[in-house]
Amino acid sequence: MIRQPFKARTSEELVALLGAVATAILAVIIIATLYFGREIFIPIAMAILLSFVLAPLVGLLQRIRVPRGIAVVSVVILAFGLIFAMGSLLASQLTQLAGDLPRYQSTISEKIQSFRETTAGRGTLERASGMLKDLSKELDKPNAESAPAAGPLLSPKAATPLSPVPVEVRQPDPGALESLRALISPLLHPLATTGIIIIFVIFILLQREDLRNRLIRLAGSYDLQRTTAALDDAAARLSRLFLIQLLLNGTFGVVIGIGLWLIGIPSAILWGILAAVLRFVPYIGAVIAAAFPLALAVAVDPSWSMLLWTLALFLVVEPVVGHVIEPMVYGHSTGLSPVAVVASATFWTALWGPIGLVLATPLTVCLVVLGRHVERLEFLDVMFGDRPALSPPEIFYQRMLAGDPTEAAEKAEEFLKERSLSSYYDEVALKGLQLAQADSERGALDHERLAKIKDAVAEFATDLSEQDDRPPPKVSATTDAEATSAVESVAEDAPYENLPILGKSELLPEWQSEHPVLCVAGRSLIDEAAAIMLGQLSTAHGLKARVEAAEALSTANIFRLETTGVMIVCLVYLDLSAPAHMRYAVRRLRRKLPQAIIILGCWMKDIDVGGLERLRDGARADLVAASLGEAVKLCIELARADKQSDIAPKPEQRSATTAA
C-alpha cells in the first residue's frame, strides 16, 4: 500500500526530470544555432524589425487604393534609399574626420602637458618615467655592445668592408581582373547582407497574413478567432511602437547633430546619426554616443568651453527625451523589466556582437508581445515582461508560506492607498487563502506548513490592526451629479468599500459587551486564518471580535466555550466538502448560544448564490455570507437598531431552526 504511491511519485519525478533535460538541450541547440548561423539570422531579424516599421506606411498607401505589390516595393525602395544616403553621408564624414585628426594632435599634447603641470605629485611621475627609461637603456645595452664584437664584414681577399647591396621586391602588375576583385571583395559581404534584408522585407510585407496564420498553426491555438485578433493587435502595437521609437530617436539625433554643429564639433552629422542609432541601446546608448563628441571637443578646442557645452547638451536633451517626451508618446515603458533589458542586451551582444546590442531591445519586445498573445509562449512574458510574475493573491500566499508577513503587509499598505481594507481582504488575502485550501485538499501542505500559514496570517493581521477601513480620500467631484456617479461606480465595483464604522453610542445596549462577535474556525487551520482576518476586520468597524480555533467545536470543548456577551457567531469555512460538519457545528453552537445569530461564512472559490442558500438551509444557519466584506456588513446591520429588522431572522424561524 505504501510502495505504489512511491513508485508513481518516482515515475512522475522522472518524467519531469526528463522534460527539464529535454528543454535544456533544446535551449542549447537554439542558442548554438543562433550563434553559428548569425550570418543568416541577423539579416532575418533586421528584416522582421524593418517590416514592423514599414508596415504602417504600406497600409497607408493601400488605403489610398495603391496595389499592395506596388506599395511594398515603393516603401522598400524609399526606405533603403534613405539608408544608403545615410551610409554615404557617414562614409564622407568619417573620411573627413580621419583627414583632420593629425591637426588635433598638437592641441591634445598641449592639454596633456598643461594637465601634467597642474597635477600634484608631478615630480614623482617624472622620476618614475625617468627610472623606466633608464631601465630600458640598461636592458638594451648588451645588444648594443655585442654588435661590434663580431667585427665588420670583410671580403676574403681584402680587408676592406663590403657595402650592402640594396634589394627591392616588386610585385607584378595586377591585371584588370585582379584589380576588380580587390575592389569588390570588401563590398561583397555588406552587399549580400543588404540584398538578403531587402528580399526578406519585401516577402514579409507581401505575405503578412500568411505568416501570421502559420504562426498561429505552430502555436497550436484552439481559439483561432481570438488568437488571430490578438496577433493582429500585437503586430499593430509593435509597428506603432517601433515607428514611434524610430522617429523619436531620429529626432534626438537631429537635435544632437544641430547642437554639436552650433557648438563647433567637427563632423556633427556623424555624431548625430550615431546618437540616433545608439539610443536604441538601453541605458548606456546615450552615454556611448556622448563619449565620442566629448573626446573630440577635448582635441579641437584649446580651452575647455567646448567640452562643457557638449556635456551640457547631452545632459539636457537626453533626460527631456527619456523622462518627458517618451512617457507622453508611448507610455512609461516598452513592457520589459529592467533586468530583462540588461540580460537581453548581454545575451544578444554575446551572440551577434555590436549589432546584437542594437537589436536586443526590439527583439525582446517582440518576444514579450508573442508571449502575451500566444499561450505556448507565455513563459517569455513571465521571463522578460514588466508585469508581476505573481498575482497579488499568489504573492500573499507565497509570503504566508515563507513565514514573511512583513512584506505582505507592505504590499497591503500600497493597496490601501487606493482601496479599503475590506476590499484588500476580499480581493487579495481571501483569494490567497483559497489557493492554500486548494493545495491542502490535494495533499501538498502538511500540518506544519498549515500552522506556519496560520501564524503568519495572525501576525499579518496584527501588523494591519492600526489600519482604518475607510477608503482613501478621492479627488472631490465638482458637481453633485459627478459625486453621485462616483459613489454609484464604487458601489458597483466594490460593494463593501464604504462600510460604516460604528461608535459605541450607535450600538444597541446588548451589543456593547467586550466581544459581541465570535469568529469560529470550521475545520482546518486555514479556516482559522480566515476567521482571524474576519475578527480583525470586524474590530476595525467598531464590533470587537474574538477568534476561536476549530477545536472549540468539539463535543468536549463546546460547553467550556466562553460566550459572555456574544451576539453573533461567524462560522468560517473554506472547504465545500463538509456540509455535514457545518450542520453539526451549527447545532452545537445553537445549543450553547440559543439567542445568538449564527452567520455561516462559506468562502469557497466559484460558489454561486444558489449554492450558498443550499448550504445555509442544510446547516440551519440564520444567515450566510460569501465574503469577508459581506459578513462584516451583516454584523454591522445586525448591531444597528435601524437595520436589524431587515435581515435578522424572525422569532418563529429561530424557534423552528432550534427545534430542528
XYZ file of C-alpha atoms in Angstrom:
660
model
C 0.000 0.000 0.000
C 2.935 2.323 0.521
C 5.133 1.327 -2.407
C 2.643 2.041 -5.189
C 2.302 5.810 -4.459
C 6.057 5.948 -4.025
C 6.592 4.338 -7.444
C 4.045 6.655 -9.038
C 5.675 9.655 -7.491
C 9.100 8.456 -8.627
C 7.864 7.976 -12.195
C 6.338 11.466 -12.183
C 9.601 12.958 -10.946
C 11.492 11.011 -13.619
C 9.183 12.332 -16.343
C 9.587 15.867 -15.019
C 13.371 15.454 -14.909
C 13.476 14.135 -18.466
C 11.301 17.042 -19.584
C 13.641 19.530 -17.934
C 16.689 17.882 -19.546
C 14.992 17.923 -22.953
C 14.132 21.615 -22.516
C 17.718 22.422 -21.563
C 19.093 20.519 -24.572
C 16.635 22.306 -26.864
C 17.686 25.679 -25.429
C 21.360 24.866 -26.016
C 20.608 23.803 -29.600
C 18.679 27.022 -30.270
C 21.448 29.216 -28.823
C 24.125 27.352 -30.797
C 22.045 27.699 -33.965
C 21.660 31.448 -33.395
C 25.399 31.810 -32.821
C 26.765 29.727 -35.690
C 24.033 30.833 -38.070
C 24.317 34.536 -37.252
C 25.256 35.347 -40.843
C 21.731 34.280 -41.794
C 19.730 35.149 -38.670
C 20.983 38.747 -38.321
C 19.567 39.778 -41.750
C 16.311 37.964 -40.962
C 15.982 39.711 -37.598
C 16.697 43.097 -39.152
C 14.183 42.372 -41.905
C 11.480 41.489 -39.359
C 12.074 44.686 -37.392
C 12.127 46.781 -40.567
C 8.867 45.180 -41.686
C 7.229 46.307 -38.433
C 8.446 49.854 -39.100
C 7.369 49.902 -42.759
C 4.022 48.106 -42.344
C 2.081 51.271 -41.357
C 3.389 53.086 -44.453
C 2.336 50.177 -46.676
C -1.089 50.194 -45.059
C -1.378 53.939 -45.641
C -0.679 53.518 -49.367
C -3.135 50.642 -49.596
C -5.870 52.780 -48.051
C -5.478 55.256 -50.925
C -6.033 52.465 -53.465
C -2.386 51.691 -54.281
C -1.949 47.976 -55.158
C -0.175 46.043 -52.458
C 2.800 44.965 -54.554
C 3.473 48.500 -55.777
C 3.037 49.878 -52.244
C 5.523 47.367 -50.783
C 8.155 47.913 -53.456
C 7.795 51.707 -53.277
C 8.135 51.815 -49.500
C 11.118 49.437 -49.516
C 12.902 51.454 -52.233
C 12.275 54.689 -50.329
C 13.465 53.206 -47.032
C 16.656 51.668 -48.384
C 17.337 54.775 -50.450
C 17.343 56.760 -47.230
C 19.554 54.127 -45.586
C 22.071 54.197 -48.444
C 22.081 58.004 -48.460
C 22.750 57.999 -44.735
C 25.520 55.441 -45.210
C 27.252 57.508 -47.882
C 26.952 60.565 -45.665
C 28.531 58.632 -42.798
C 31.381 57.484 -45.046
C 32.139 61.018 -46.185
C 32.022 62.307 -42.624
C 34.392 59.562 -41.446
C 36.807 60.298 -44.280
C 36.837 63.984 -43.453
C 37.342 63.267 -39.753
C 40.230 60.870 -40.469
C 41.935 63.558 -42.582
C 41.568 66.176 -39.858
C 42.792 64.051 -36.947
C 46.538 64.911 -37.355
C 45.690 68.600 -36.904
C 44.318 67.910 -33.430
C 47.491 66.190 -32.172
C 49.173 69.405 -31.048
C 46.069 70.502 -29.112
C 45.921 67.171 -27.311
C 49.666 67.369 -26.469
C 49.299 70.865 -25.059
C 46.337 69.839 -22.884
C 48.186 66.787 -21.593
C 51.218 68.930 -20.785
C 49.109 71.539 -19.000
C 47.337 68.795 -17.100
C 50.648 67.299 -16.004
C 51.901 70.684 -14.869
C 48.843 71.291 -12.745
C 48.720 67.795 -11.285
C 50.001 67.312 -7.767
C 52.939 64.970 -7.454
C 54.455 65.983 -10.815
C 57.998 65.241 -9.632
C 57.092 61.716 -8.624
C 55.628 60.992 -12.049
C 58.671 62.385 -13.834
C 61.058 60.412 -11.615
C 59.103 57.245 -12.274
C 59.172 57.941 -16.018
C 62.942 58.593 -15.942
C 63.557 55.430 -13.985
C 61.660 53.363 -16.557
C 63.671 54.960 -19.389
C 66.986 54.211 -17.639
C 65.931 50.646 -17.011
C 65.056 50.243 -20.679
C 68.515 51.551 -21.693
C 70.221 49.098 -19.336
C 68.251 46.208 -20.786
C 69.160 47.205 -24.331
C 72.899 47.796 -23.585
C 74.160 44.170 -24.062
C 72.594 44.028 -27.501
C 74.217 47.309 -28.456
C 77.689 46.186 -27.225
C 77.550 42.740 -28.811
C 77.058 44.078 -32.314
C 80.656 45.482 -32.829
C 82.236 42.330 -31.298
C 81.644 40.364 -34.446
C 83.656 42.910 -36.449
C 82.796 44.425 -39.809
C 82.024 42.245 -42.746
C 85.291 41.725 -44.720
C 85.869 40.135 -48.047
C 88.130 37.050 -48.084
C 90.730 38.767 -50.314
C 90.849 42.200 -48.793
C 90.402 43.936 -45.503
C 88.010 46.495 -46.943
C 84.399 46.221 -45.739
C 81.740 45.248 -48.257
C 78.936 47.712 -48.899
C 75.381 46.255 -48.545
C 73.552 45.547 -51.761
C 70.030 47.025 -51.808
C 67.296 44.533 -52.590
C 63.891 45.584 -53.881
C 60.974 43.213 -54.265
C 58.430 44.175 -56.866
C 55.063 42.575 -57.378
C 53.974 42.044 -60.940
C 51.374 44.495 -62.169
C 47.936 43.100 -61.387
C 45.672 42.556 -64.271
C 42.266 44.131 -64.713
C 40.536 41.101 -63.147
C 42.707 41.222 -60.015
C 42.101 44.955 -59.620
C 38.349 44.434 -59.930
C 38.449 41.588 -57.403
C 40.419 43.695 -54.906
C 37.860 46.462 -55.285
C 34.765 44.280 -54.976
C 35.899 41.817 -52.253
C 35.404 44.186 -49.275
C 31.939 45.075 -50.588
C 30.658 41.555 -51.190
C 29.594 40.755 -47.613
C 27.742 44.065 -46.923
C 26.041 43.911 -50.319
C 24.986 40.306 -49.802
C 23.610 41.093 -46.337
C 21.740 44.115 -47.665
C 20.300 42.057 -50.513
C 19.056 39.380 -48.100
C 17.437 42.033 -45.900
C 15.683 43.669 -48.874
C 14.338 40.343 -50.139
C 13.062 39.285 -46.723
C 11.441 42.677 -46.050
C 9.581 42.530 -49.359
C 8.325 38.992 -48.805
C 7.347 39.620 -45.170
C 5.320 42.678 -46.164
C 3.691 40.825 -49.047
C 2.891 37.680 -47.015
C 1.991 39.134 -43.621
C -1.345 37.325 -43.267
C 0.094 34.001 -44.407
C 2.981 34.267 -41.948
C 0.520 35.162 -39.176
C -1.595 32.092 -39.932
C 1.474 29.857 -39.910
C 2.488 31.263 -36.542
C -0.992 30.523 -35.195
C -0.694 26.970 -36.517
C 2.703 26.489 -34.912
C 1.386 27.887 -31.638
C -1.318 25.224 -31.678
C -4.088 27.587 -30.642
C -7.604 26.167 -30.410
C -9.355 29.551 -30.463
C -8.426 30.784 -33.938
C -10.615 33.875 -33.841
C -9.255 35.169 -30.545
C -5.642 34.355 -31.368
C -5.899 35.944 -34.815
C -7.339 39.135 -33.356
C -4.689 39.142 -30.632
C -1.807 38.729 -33.072
C -3.205 41.403 -35.379
C -3.431 43.733 -32.420
C 0.091 42.772 -31.300
C 1.504 43.418 -34.791
C -0.216 46.814 -34.936
C 1.127 47.740 -31.494
C 4.661 46.651 -32.386
C 4.557 48.565 -35.661
C 3.386 51.692 -33.891
C 5.941 51.275 -31.104
C 8.924 50.757 -33.421
C 7.872 53.521 -35.796
C 7.437 55.995 -32.955
C 10.715 54.885 -31.414
C 12.477 55.345 -34.750
C 11.008 58.836 -35.190
C 11.812 59.779 -31.599
C 15.402 58.540 -31.750
C 15.836 60.166 -35.159
C 14.622 63.466 -33.716
C 17.048 63.004 -30.840
C 19.877 62.534 -33.339
C 18.833 65.634 -35.297
C 18.753 67.772 -32.153
C 22.151 66.446 -31.035
C 23.627 66.986 -34.512
C 22.373 70.571 -34.733
C 23.558 71.289 -31.206
C 27.037 69.916 -31.911
C 27.197 71.909 -35.158
C 26.334 75.101 -33.287
C 28.962 74.301 -30.648
C 31.550 73.731 -33.373
C 32.258 69.996 -33.041
C 33.672 68.604 -36.340
C 31.568 66.023 -38.234
C 28.420 66.949 -36.311
C 26.241 64.965 -38.770
C 28.219 61.803 -37.995
C 27.712 62.163 -34.243
C 24.012 62.977 -34.673
C 23.426 59.792 -36.675
C 25.489 57.789 -34.183
C 23.432 59.221 -31.296
C 20.181 58.227 -33.036
C 21.403 54.658 -33.619
C 22.946 54.144 -30.193
C 19.817 55.365 -28.435
C 18.249 52.016 -29.310
C 20.745 50.551 -26.816
C 19.118 50.713 -23.362
C 20.653 52.709 -20.507
C 24.169 53.107 -21.928
C 23.421 54.067 -25.542
C 23.294 57.810 -24.926
C 26.443 57.615 -22.782
C 28.372 55.868 -25.548
C 27.067 58.368 -28.104
C 28.250 61.270 -25.923
C 31.743 59.847 -25.409
C 32.949 60.475 -28.969
C 31.927 64.170 -29.252
C 33.310 64.812 -25.768
C 36.670 63.297 -26.721
C 36.711 65.327 -29.937
C 35.851 68.512 -28.042
C 38.961 67.979 -25.924
C 41.082 67.563 -29.061
C 39.673 70.521 -31.004
C 39.301 73.336 -28.503
C 42.453 74.623 -26.716
C 40.185 75.714 -23.845
C 37.580 73.644 -22.024
C 34.441 75.570 -23.035
C 33.546 73.299 -25.976
C 33.751 70.262 -23.718
C 31.416 71.845 -21.159
C 28.890 72.903 -23.807
C 28.852 69.415 -25.330
C 28.377 67.819 -21.918
C 25.538 70.227 -21.124
C 23.843 69.405 -24.446
C 23.646 65.690 -23.683
C 22.717 66.244 -20.035
C 19.745 68.368 -21.081
C 18.447 66.637 -24.219
C 18.606 63.002 -23.032
C 16.575 63.497 -19.778
C 13.998 65.612 -21.605
C 13.505 62.944 -24.287
C 13.691 59.982 -21.915
C 11.624 61.276 -18.992
C 9.257 63.807 -20.553
C 8.618 63.087 -24.233
C 8.752 59.275 -24.204
C 6.115 58.855 -21.432
C 3.852 61.289 -23.291
C 4.245 59.495 -26.627
C 4.079 55.771 -25.844
C 3.910 55.343 -22.090
C 6.435 54.863 -19.354
C 7.778 51.532 -20.537
C 8.211 49.239 -23.513
C 6.782 46.381 -21.432
C 10.177 44.979 -20.392
C 11.523 44.641 -16.894
C 14.869 46.394 -16.238
C 16.566 43.071 -15.502
C 15.256 41.673 -18.793
C 16.623 44.675 -20.701
C 20.112 44.190 -19.275
C 20.005 40.402 -19.662
C 18.781 40.589 -23.253
C 21.424 43.169 -24.156
C 24.129 40.909 -22.715
C 22.721 37.799 -24.421
C 22.325 39.263 -27.909
C 25.685 41.064 -27.730
C 27.415 37.788 -26.864
C 25.657 36.081 -29.788
C 25.775 38.712 -32.515
C 28.256 41.347 -31.385
C 27.555 45.103 -31.656
C 24.576 44.613 -33.983
C 23.050 42.354 -31.326
C 23.404 45.154 -28.779
C 21.388 47.487 -31.021
C 18.753 44.848 -31.820
C 18.441 43.495 -28.259
C 15.550 45.641 -27.015
C 13.410 45.461 -30.193
C 13.867 41.689 -30.419
C 12.970 41.204 -26.757
C 9.886 43.408 -27.143
C 8.757 41.135 -29.994
C 9.255 38.052 -27.825
C 7.309 39.559 -24.910
C 4.379 40.534 -27.149
C 4.295 36.998 -28.563
C 4.338 35.631 -25.027
C 1.324 37.738 -24.075
C -0.776 36.579 -27.023
C 0.364 33.008 -27.733
C -0.397 30.532 -24.986
C 2.590 28.241 -25.583
C 4.987 31.190 -25.447
C 3.618 32.641 -22.211
C 6.902 31.887 -20.446
C 8.532 34.682 -22.488
C 6.187 37.244 -20.940
C 6.876 35.835 -17.480
C 10.647 35.959 -18.012
C 11.029 39.331 -19.723
C 7.799 41.295 -19.195
C 7.377 44.095 -16.685
C 4.111 42.714 -15.345
C 4.376 40.972 -11.948
C 5.172 37.296 -12.293
C 2.749 36.514 -9.460
C -0.703 37.964 -8.908
C -1.400 39.777 -5.592
C -3.207 36.720 -4.118
C -0.299 34.487 -5.155
C 2.184 36.914 -3.591
C 0.154 36.924 -0.365
C 0.025 33.124 -0.289
C 3.722 32.812 -1.082
C 4.660 35.228 1.702
C 2.482 33.320 4.173
C 4.150 30.073 3.097
C 7.559 31.663 3.632
C 6.524 32.987 7.044
C 7.193 36.573 5.974
C 4.074 38.642 6.785
C 6.109 41.865 6.819
C 6.473 42.019 3.037
C 2.801 41.105 2.649
C 1.899 43.983 4.969
C 3.999 46.358 2.839
C 2.126 45.224 -0.273
C -1.158 45.663 1.577
C -0.264 49.228 2.563
C 0.355 50.039 -1.112
C -3.077 48.610 -1.935
C -4.694 50.575 0.903
C -3.524 53.854 -0.609
C -6.263 53.407 -3.206
C -8.744 50.903 -1.745
C -10.227 49.948 1.606
C -9.148 47.197 3.985
C -12.337 45.221 3.259
C -11.521 45.187 -0.442
C -7.968 44.020 0.255
C -9.116 41.149 2.427
C -11.710 40.008 -0.128
C -9.722 40.536 -3.333
C -6.230 39.547 -2.169
C -5.949 37.869 1.221
C -9.035 35.652 0.978
C -8.110 34.524 -2.549
C -4.627 33.744 -1.266
C -6.128 31.507 1.411
C -8.271 29.829 -1.245
C -5.037 28.908 -3.047
C -3.763 27.455 0.217
C -7.009 25.492 0.629
C -6.628 24.049 -2.879
C -3.074 22.923 -2.080
C -4.259 21.442 1.197
C -7.011 19.450 -0.497
C -4.528 17.845 -2.896
C -2.169 16.968 -0.053
C 0.586 19.466 -0.858
C 0.587 21.065 2.620
C 1.367 19.177 5.801
C 0.231 20.221 9.274
C 3.471 22.104 9.960
C 3.045 24.250 6.833
C -0.599 24.905 7.670
C 0.343 26.016 11.181
C 3.012 28.295 9.707
C 0.448 29.896 7.390
C -1.987 30.436 10.256
C 0.671 32.031 12.466
C 1.817 34.273 9.603
C -1.766 35.421 8.979
C -2.176 36.195 12.670
C 0.991 38.322 12.625
C -0.130 39.956 9.378
C -3.491 40.908 10.908
C -1.656 42.359 13.909
C 0.515 44.478 11.586
C -2.641 45.885 9.986
C -4.531 46.351 13.242
C -3.919 50.104 13.179
C -5.306 50.443 9.644
C -8.636 52.193 9.315
C -11.167 50.615 6.967
C -12.251 53.897 5.473
C -11.488 54.177 1.763
C -8.688 56.604 0.878
C -9.777 60.159 0.061
C -10.618 60.716 -3.573
C -10.423 63.882 -5.619
C -13.560 65.823 -4.780
C -16.187 65.888 -7.523
C -17.079 69.288 -8.907
C -20.822 68.716 -9.079
C -23.469 66.752 -7.218
C -24.096 64.661 -10.336
C -20.418 63.706 -10.539
C -20.366 62.845 -6.849
C -23.451 60.620 -7.227
C -21.930 58.920 -10.263
C -18.657 58.296 -8.407
C -20.470 56.744 -5.437
C -22.527 54.505 -7.729
C -19.437 53.336 -9.623
C -17.645 52.475 -6.369
C -20.705 50.615 -5.143
C -20.824 48.552 -8.323
C -17.110 47.729 -8.403
C -16.655 47.134 -4.667
C -19.959 46.797 -2.786
C -18.237 46.674 0.627
C -15.868 49.611 0.044
C -17.762 52.132 2.204
C -18.929 50.122 5.194
C -19.640 52.369 8.214
C -17.502 52.340 11.347
C -19.752 52.132 14.388
C -19.208 54.116 17.528
C -20.245 52.777 20.914
C -23.225 55.102 21.030
C -24.573 53.650 17.781
C -24.681 50.099 19.154
C -27.671 48.529 20.849
C -27.142 48.105 24.615
C -26.715 44.343 24.406
C -24.071 44.839 21.716
C -21.812 46.958 23.898
C -20.137 43.965 25.533
C -16.410 43.301 25.375
C -16.676 40.864 22.444
C -20.105 40.852 20.774
C -18.779 38.908 17.768
C -17.329 35.397 17.997
C -15.434 34.095 14.946
C -15.039 30.311 14.951
C -12.958 28.288 12.502
C -14.871 25.458 10.833
C -12.431 22.597 10.401
C -8.864 23.497 9.467
C -6.065 25.877 10.282
C -6.823 27.734 7.035
C -10.364 28.318 8.292
C -8.825 29.691 11.475
C -6.617 32.035 9.454
C -9.720 33.336 7.641
C -11.509 33.732 10.983
C -8.568 35.808 12.252
C -8.931 38.182 9.302
C -12.682 38.436 9.878
C -12.123 39.214 13.554
C -9.629 41.959 12.751
C -11.931 43.478 10.123
C -14.963 43.362 12.434
C -12.954 45.076 15.187
C -11.892 47.776 12.715
C -15.605 48.587 12.211
C -16.376 49.002 15.899
C -17.524 45.437 16.662
C -14.835 43.801 18.759
C -14.412 40.145 17.928
C -12.811 37.089 19.478
C -11.427 34.184 17.451
C -11.641 30.527 18.400
C -9.940 27.574 16.743
C -11.780 24.622 15.219
C -11.143 22.548 18.362
C -13.658 24.720 20.186
C -16.483 22.986 18.275
C -15.699 19.524 19.605
C -18.156 17.901 21.998
C -15.634 18.106 24.847
C -14.830 21.802 24.327
C -18.117 23.356 23.223
C -19.527 23.530 26.749
C -16.359 25.209 28.071
C -16.575 27.893 25.371
C -16.709 31.422 26.787
C -19.894 33.029 25.421
C -20.487 36.009 27.699
C -21.856 38.948 25.711
C -21.677 37.129 22.372
C -24.436 38.280 19.985
C -23.146 36.919 16.663
C -21.265 33.747 15.857
C -19.480 33.691 12.482
C -18.688 30.121 11.491
C -15.965 30.176 8.814
C -15.405 27.517 6.138
C -13.192 27.466 3.040
C -13.904 23.796 2.326
C -17.036 22.837 0.398
C -16.735 19.123 1.146
C -18.059 19.253 4.699
C -21.821 20.058 4.714
C -22.394 17.513 7.492
C -19.716 19.163 9.626
C -21.416 22.524 9.090
C -24.759 21.151 10.198
C -23.424 19.571 13.394
C -21.297 22.631 14.214
C -24.337 24.929 13.896
C -26.405 22.559 16.050
C -23.794 22.583 18.840
C -23.454 26.363 18.719
C -27.243 26.724 18.802
C -27.439 24.657 21.955
C -24.656 26.652 23.570
C -25.892 30.064 22.351
C -29.633 29.849 21.729
C -30.050 33.646 21.458
C -27.042 34.363 19.215
C -27.361 34.847 15.470
C -25.252 32.369 13.536
C -23.711 33.519 10.260
C -22.247 30.827 8.044
C -19.205 32.153 6.202
C -18.782 29.996 3.097
C -15.750 31.472 1.328
C -15.110 28.858 -1.312
C -13.949 29.671 -4.803
C -16.578 29.887 -7.563
C -19.698 29.264 -5.488
C -22.979 30.767 -6.678
C -25.891 32.253 -4.740
C -27.961 29.106 -5.078
C -25.187 27.001 -3.613
C -24.845 29.389 -0.671
C -28.552 29.199 0.080
C -28.487 25.408 -0.033
C -25.549 25.335 2.378
C -27.336 27.697 4.766
C -30.557 25.660 4.672
C -28.677 22.406 5.094
C -26.691 23.715 8.067
C -29.743 25.508 9.619
C -27.787 28.739 9.974
C -29.524 32.120 10.279
C -27.547 33.953 7.589
C -24.867 33.171 5.027
C -22.004 35.307 3.697
C -19.910 34.713 0.582
C -17.065 37.055 1.523
C -15.405 38.832 4.408
C -16.964 42.140 3.425
C -20.452 40.648 3.305
C -20.016 39.029 6.731
C -18.904 42.349 8.264
C -21.803 44.134 6.566
C -24.267 41.667 8.112
C -22.693 42.160 11.532
C -22.914 45.951 11.220
C -26.570 45.837 10.158
C -27.460 43.450 12.986
C -25.804 45.766 15.509
C -27.782 48.823 14.371
C -31.381 49.199 15.506
C -32.473 50.844 12.250
C -31.171 47.966 10.106
C -31.640 44.906 12.289
C -35.268 44.275 11.422
C -34.408 43.955 7.721
C -32.085 40.970 7.995
C -32.494 39.462 11.488
C -34.295 36.110 11.498
C -37.867 36.142 12.741
C -38.596 34.510 16.146
C -40.633 31.721 14.535
C -37.750 30.978 12.162
C -35.286 30.786 15.046
C -37.564 28.511 17.063
C -38.030 26.196 14.069
C -34.275 26.114 13.488
C -33.603 25.392 17.153
C -36.156 22.602 17.202
C -34.593 21.067 14.108
